[in-house]
Coordinates of C-alpha atoms in Angstrom, one line a residue:
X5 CA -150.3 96.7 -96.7
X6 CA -150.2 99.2 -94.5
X7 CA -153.1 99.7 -92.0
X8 CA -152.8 103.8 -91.2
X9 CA -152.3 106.3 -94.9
X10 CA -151.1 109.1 -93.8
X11 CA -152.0 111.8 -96.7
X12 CA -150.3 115.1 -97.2
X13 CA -149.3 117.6 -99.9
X14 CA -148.9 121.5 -100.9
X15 CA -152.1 123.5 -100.1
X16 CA -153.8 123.9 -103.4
X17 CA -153.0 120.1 -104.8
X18 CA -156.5 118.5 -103.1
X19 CA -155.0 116.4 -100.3
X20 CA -158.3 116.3 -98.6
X21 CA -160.2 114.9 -101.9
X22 CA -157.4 112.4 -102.0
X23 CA -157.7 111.1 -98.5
X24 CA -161.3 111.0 -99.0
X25 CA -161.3 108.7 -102.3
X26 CA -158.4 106.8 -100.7
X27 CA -160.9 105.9 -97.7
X28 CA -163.4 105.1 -100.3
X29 CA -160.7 102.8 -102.4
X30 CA -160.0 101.1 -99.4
X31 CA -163.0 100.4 -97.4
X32 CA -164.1 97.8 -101.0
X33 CA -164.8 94.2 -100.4
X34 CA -166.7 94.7 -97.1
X35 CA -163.8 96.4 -95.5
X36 CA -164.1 99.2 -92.8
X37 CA -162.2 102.7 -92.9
X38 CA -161.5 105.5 -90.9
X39 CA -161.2 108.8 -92.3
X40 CA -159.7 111.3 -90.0
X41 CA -159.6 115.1 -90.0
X42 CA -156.5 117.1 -88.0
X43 CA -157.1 120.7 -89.0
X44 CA -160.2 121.3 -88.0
X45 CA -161.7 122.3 -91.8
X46 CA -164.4 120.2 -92.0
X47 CA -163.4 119.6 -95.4
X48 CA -164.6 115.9 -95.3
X49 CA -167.9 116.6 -94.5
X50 CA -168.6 119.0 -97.5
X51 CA -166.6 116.2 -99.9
X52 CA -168.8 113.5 -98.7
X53 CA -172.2 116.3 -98.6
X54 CA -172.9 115.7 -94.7
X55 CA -173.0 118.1 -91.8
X56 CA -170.4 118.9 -90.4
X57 CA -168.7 115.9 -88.4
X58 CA -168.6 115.5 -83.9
X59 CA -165.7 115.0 -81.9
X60 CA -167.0 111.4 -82.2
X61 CA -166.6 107.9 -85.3
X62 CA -169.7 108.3 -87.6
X63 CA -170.2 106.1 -90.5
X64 CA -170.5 108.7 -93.8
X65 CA -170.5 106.4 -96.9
X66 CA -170.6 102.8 -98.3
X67 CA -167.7 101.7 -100.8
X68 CA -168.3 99.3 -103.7
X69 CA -168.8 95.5 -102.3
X70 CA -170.7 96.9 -99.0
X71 CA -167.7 98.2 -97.4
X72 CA -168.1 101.4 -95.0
X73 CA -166.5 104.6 -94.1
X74 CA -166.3 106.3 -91.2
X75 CA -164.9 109.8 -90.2
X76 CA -163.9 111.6 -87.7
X77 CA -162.6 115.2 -86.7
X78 CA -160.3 115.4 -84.3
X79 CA -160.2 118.0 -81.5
X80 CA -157.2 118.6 -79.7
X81 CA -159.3 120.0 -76.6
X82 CA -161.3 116.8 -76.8
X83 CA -158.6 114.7 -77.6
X84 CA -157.2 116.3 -74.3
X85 CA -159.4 116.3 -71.9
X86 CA -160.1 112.3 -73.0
X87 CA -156.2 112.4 -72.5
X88 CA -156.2 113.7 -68.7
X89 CA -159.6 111.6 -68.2
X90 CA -157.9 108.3 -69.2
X91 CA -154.5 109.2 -67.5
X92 CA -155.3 111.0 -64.2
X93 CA -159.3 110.3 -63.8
X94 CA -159.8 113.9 -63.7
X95 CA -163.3 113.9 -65.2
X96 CA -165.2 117.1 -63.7
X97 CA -161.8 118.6 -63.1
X98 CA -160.5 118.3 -66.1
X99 CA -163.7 120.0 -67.3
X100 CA -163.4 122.7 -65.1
X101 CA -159.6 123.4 -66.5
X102 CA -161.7 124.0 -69.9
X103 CA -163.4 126.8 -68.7
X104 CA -160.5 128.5 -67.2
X105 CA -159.0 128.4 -70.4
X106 CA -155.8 125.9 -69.3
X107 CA -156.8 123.4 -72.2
X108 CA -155.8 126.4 -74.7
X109 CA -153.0 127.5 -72.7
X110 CA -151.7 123.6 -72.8
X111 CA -152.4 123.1 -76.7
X112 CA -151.1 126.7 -77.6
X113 CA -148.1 127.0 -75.7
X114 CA -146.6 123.3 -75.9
X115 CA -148.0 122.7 -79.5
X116 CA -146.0 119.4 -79.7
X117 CA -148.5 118.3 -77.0
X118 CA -151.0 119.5 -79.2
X119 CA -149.5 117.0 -82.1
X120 CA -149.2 114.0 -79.7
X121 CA -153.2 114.2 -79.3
X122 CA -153.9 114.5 -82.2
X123 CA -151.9 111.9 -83.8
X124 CA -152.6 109.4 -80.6
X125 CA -156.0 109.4 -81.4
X126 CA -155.7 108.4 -84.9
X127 CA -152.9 105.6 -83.4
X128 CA -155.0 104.1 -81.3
X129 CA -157.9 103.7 -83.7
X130 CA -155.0 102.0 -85.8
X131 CA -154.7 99.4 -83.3
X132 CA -158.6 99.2 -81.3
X133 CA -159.9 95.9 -81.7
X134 CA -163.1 94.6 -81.0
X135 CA -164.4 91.4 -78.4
X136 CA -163.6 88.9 -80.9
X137 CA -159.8 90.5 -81.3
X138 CA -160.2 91.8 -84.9
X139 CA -158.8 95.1 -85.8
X140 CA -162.2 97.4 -85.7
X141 CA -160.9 99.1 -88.9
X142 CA -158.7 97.6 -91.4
X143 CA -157.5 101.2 -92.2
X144 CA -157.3 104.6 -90.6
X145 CA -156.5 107.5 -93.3
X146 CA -155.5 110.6 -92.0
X147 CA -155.9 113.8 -94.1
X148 CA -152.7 115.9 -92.4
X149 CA -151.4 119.1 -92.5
X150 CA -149.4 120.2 -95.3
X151 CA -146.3 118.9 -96.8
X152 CA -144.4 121.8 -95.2
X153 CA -145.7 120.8 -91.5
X154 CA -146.0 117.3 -92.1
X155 CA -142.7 115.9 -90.8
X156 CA -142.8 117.8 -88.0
X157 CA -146.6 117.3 -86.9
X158 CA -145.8 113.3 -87.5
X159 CA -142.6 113.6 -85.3
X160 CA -143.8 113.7 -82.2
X161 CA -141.6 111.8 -79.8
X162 CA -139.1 114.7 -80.8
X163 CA -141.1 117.9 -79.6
X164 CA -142.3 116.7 -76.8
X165 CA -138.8 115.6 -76.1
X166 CA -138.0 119.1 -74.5
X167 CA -141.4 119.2 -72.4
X168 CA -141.5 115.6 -71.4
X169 CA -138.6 113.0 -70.5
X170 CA -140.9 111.0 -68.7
X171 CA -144.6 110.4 -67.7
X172 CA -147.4 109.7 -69.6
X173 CA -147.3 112.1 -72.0
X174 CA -143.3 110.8 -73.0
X175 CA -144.9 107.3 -72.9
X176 CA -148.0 108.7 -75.1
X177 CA -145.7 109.8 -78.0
X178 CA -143.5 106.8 -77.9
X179 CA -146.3 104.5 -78.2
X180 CA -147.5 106.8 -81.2
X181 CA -143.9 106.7 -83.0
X182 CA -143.7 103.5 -82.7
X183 CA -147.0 103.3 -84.9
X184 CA -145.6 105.6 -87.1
X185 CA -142.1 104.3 -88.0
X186 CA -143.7 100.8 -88.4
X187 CA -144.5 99.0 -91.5
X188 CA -148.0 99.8 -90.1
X189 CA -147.9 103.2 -91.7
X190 CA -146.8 105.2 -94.7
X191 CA -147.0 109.0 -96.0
X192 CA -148.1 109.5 -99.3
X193 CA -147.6 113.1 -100.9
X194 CA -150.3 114.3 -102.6
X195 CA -148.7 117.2 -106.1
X196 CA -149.7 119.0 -109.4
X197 CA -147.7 118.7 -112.2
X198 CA -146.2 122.0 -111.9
X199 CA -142.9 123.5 -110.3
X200 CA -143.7 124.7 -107.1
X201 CA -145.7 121.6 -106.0
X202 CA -143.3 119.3 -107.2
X203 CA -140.4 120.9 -105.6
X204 CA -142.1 120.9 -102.0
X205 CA -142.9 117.2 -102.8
X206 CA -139.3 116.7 -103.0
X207 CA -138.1 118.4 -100.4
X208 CA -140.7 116.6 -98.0
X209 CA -139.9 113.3 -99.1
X210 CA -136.2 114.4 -97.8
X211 CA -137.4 115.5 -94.5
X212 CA -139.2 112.3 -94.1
X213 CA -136.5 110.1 -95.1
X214 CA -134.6 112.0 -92.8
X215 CA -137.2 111.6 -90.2
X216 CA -136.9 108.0 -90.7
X217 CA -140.5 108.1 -91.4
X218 CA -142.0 106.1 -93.9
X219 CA -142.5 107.5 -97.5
X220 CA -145.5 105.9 -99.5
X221 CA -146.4 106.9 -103.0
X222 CA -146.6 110.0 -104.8
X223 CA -149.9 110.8 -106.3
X224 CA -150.1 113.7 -109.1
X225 CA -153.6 114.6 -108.6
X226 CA -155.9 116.9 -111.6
X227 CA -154.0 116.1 -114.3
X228 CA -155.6 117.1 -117.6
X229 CA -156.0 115.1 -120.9
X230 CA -153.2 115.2 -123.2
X231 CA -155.0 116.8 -126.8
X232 CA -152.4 116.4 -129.1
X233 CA -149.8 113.6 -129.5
X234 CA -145.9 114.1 -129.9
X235 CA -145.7 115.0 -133.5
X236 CA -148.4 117.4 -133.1
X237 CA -147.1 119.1 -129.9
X238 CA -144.1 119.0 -131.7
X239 CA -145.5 121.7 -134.9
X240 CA -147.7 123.2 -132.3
X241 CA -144.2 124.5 -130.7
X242 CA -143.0 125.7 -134.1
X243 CA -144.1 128.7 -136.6
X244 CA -147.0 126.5 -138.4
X245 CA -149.0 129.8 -139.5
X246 CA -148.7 129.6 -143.4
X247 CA -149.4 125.8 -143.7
X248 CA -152.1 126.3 -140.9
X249 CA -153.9 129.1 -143.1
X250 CA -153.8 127.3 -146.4
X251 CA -155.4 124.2 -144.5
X252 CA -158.2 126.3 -143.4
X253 CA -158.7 127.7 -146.8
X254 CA -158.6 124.5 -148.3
X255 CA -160.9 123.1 -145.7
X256 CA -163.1 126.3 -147.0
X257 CA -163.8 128.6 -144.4
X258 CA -163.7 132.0 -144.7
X259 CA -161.1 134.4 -143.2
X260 CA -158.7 131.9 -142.6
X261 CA -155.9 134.4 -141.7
X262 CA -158.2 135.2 -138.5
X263 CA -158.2 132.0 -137.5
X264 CA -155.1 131.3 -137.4
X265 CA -153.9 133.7 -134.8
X266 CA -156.0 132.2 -132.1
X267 CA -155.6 128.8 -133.0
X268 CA -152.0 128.5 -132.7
X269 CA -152.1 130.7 -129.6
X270 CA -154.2 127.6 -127.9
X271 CA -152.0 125.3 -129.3
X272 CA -148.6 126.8 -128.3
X273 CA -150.3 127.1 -124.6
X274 CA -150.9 123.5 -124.4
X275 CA -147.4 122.3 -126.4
X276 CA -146.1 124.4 -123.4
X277 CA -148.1 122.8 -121.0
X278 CA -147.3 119.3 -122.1
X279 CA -143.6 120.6 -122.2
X280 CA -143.6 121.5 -118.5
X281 CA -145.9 118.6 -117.1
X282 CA -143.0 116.2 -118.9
X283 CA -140.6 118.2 -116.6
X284 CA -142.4 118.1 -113.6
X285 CA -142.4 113.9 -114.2
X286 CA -139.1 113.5 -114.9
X287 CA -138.2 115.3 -111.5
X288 CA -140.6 113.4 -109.9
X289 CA -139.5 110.0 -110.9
X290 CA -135.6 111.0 -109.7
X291 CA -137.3 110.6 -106.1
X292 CA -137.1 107.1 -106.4
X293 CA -141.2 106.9 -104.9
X294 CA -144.1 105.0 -107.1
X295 CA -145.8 108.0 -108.5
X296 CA -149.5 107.9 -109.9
X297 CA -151.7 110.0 -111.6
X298 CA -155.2 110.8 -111.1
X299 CA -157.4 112.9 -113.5
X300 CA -158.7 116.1 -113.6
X301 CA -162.7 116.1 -112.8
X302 CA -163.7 119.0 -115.1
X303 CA -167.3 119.0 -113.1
X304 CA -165.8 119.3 -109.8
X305 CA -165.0 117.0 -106.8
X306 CA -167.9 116.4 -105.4
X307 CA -169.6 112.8 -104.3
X308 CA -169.6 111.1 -107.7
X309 CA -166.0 112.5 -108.3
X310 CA -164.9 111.2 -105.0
X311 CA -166.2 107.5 -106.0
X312 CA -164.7 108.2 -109.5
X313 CA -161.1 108.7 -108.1
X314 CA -161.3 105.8 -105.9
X315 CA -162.5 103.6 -108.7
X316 CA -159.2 105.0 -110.4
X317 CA -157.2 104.7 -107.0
X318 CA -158.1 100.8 -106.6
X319 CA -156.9 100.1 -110.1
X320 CA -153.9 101.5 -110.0
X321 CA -153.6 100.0 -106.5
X322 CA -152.4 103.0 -104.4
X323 CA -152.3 101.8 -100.3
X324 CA -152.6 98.3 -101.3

């Protein structure tokens, strides 16, 4: 079981609702979790209906079974100046480089830096224990960037590689690599059934392959209730408008001719639907990933749906 989830996926899919009902899945039995945020969003405070979270662990909900989740939002200027604190005892200096606007400089113009911070922090939370030398969580998600940055914001060791061939901050990212290319960790990709989604899933499960970073499952998040089944898809597809009308006569309401029109239009919209979402998982189980599907919450993702999803997340045993 691997201790740090790494979530990620195409703007648009709910990433951050995923990671946040993954925390929840996981944190059952007693367990603890560790929910962090990289982009600064605050997206995990609205899901979970709290104000907005510190640069600091807070404890935000409590799972099924007593366990807890914690989050926090990670600031690269924090994370920095904690970073020069820890390494060079810089303390009031290191302060003072805040106001003269170096921290910025440092985060904006070597972003890998940036990355390395951000990423450390959540790898050492991986592996803090406490007095009694028990891990203090027994997992840390991370809600990341997008699929199209993800590689690249996880690969740290090579862009700092340029800026840093030795020192801390070369020492920094190895120790974080080594987290991340460890059975300690894996990325799940968070997709719609629908083209777009799916093909950026793909093509990010390449560049972490290539990465040699480790792939975790795919989950196809909002997907909608099938309302027909095969057969019925099947004449939905087809020109059903004289046997339709006749059944609506039969059935006796009136102007069954100006029903029909709509009806089939709803139902050829959905056969299509059904058409493409059978596409879009037949390309997705070429990837050779698990792949599993969570529904679509018609009133919205908000605290009960979060729970909801990770009721359906621990039975179908994603991050276990």
């Amino acid at each position: 079981m691997s201790r740090l989830q790494v979530v990620s996926g195409k703007g648009g899919t709910g990433k951050t609702t995923v990671a946040a009902a993954l925390a929840l899945a996981l944190a059952t039995e007693g367990r603890r979790t560790l929910l962090v945020e990289v982009e600064g969003r605050q997206g995990i405070a609205q899901l979970f209906e709290t104000e907005a979270l510190p640069y600091e662990e807070r404890k935000i909900a409590v799972a099924p079974g007593g366990g807890e989740v914690y989050a926090l939002a990670i600031d690269a200027e924090r994370a920095l100046l904690d970073y020069l604190q820890m390494f060079y005892k810089l303390g009031a200096a290191g302060r003072a480089l805040k106001k003269l606007g170096a921290i910025d400089f440092a985060t904006t113009v070597a972003p890998g830096v940036r990355d390395v911070l951000l990423t450390g922090k959540a790898c050492e939370a991986v592996r803090r224990k406490d007095k009694g030398g028990r891990f203090v969580y027994d997992h840390v998600v991370m809600d990341a960037p997008p699929t199209g940055r993800v590689t690249r914001f996880l690969n740290v060791n090579d862009e700092v590689a340029g800026l840093a061939r030795m020192g801390p901050i070369h020492h920094q990212a190895q120790a974080v690599m080594r987290v991340l290319k460890s059975p300690e960790t894996a990325v799940h990709l968070v997709t719609l059934l629908e083209e777009m989604p799916v093909q950026e899933t793909a093509d990010g499960i390449a560049e972490l392959r290539a990465a040699e970073l480790p792939v975790g499952d795919v989950i196809v998040n909002m997907v909608r209730p099938r309302v027909f089944d095969e057969d019925a898809v099947r004449a939905a597809a087809g020109d059903q408008r004289d046997g339709i009308a006749r059944a609506l006569a039969a059935a006796g309401l009136t102007d069954p001719d100006g029903l029909v029109g709509p009806l089939l239009n709803e139902a050829a919209e959905h056969a299509r639907r059904v058409e493409l979402e059978r596409e879009q998982r037949d390309a997705l189980a070429k990837l050779d990933v698990p792949a599993y599907e969570l529904p679509f919450l018609g009133e919205g993702a908000d605290l009960a749906g979060l729970y909801r999803l990770a009721k359906e997340l621990r039975k179908l045993g994603v991050g276990a």
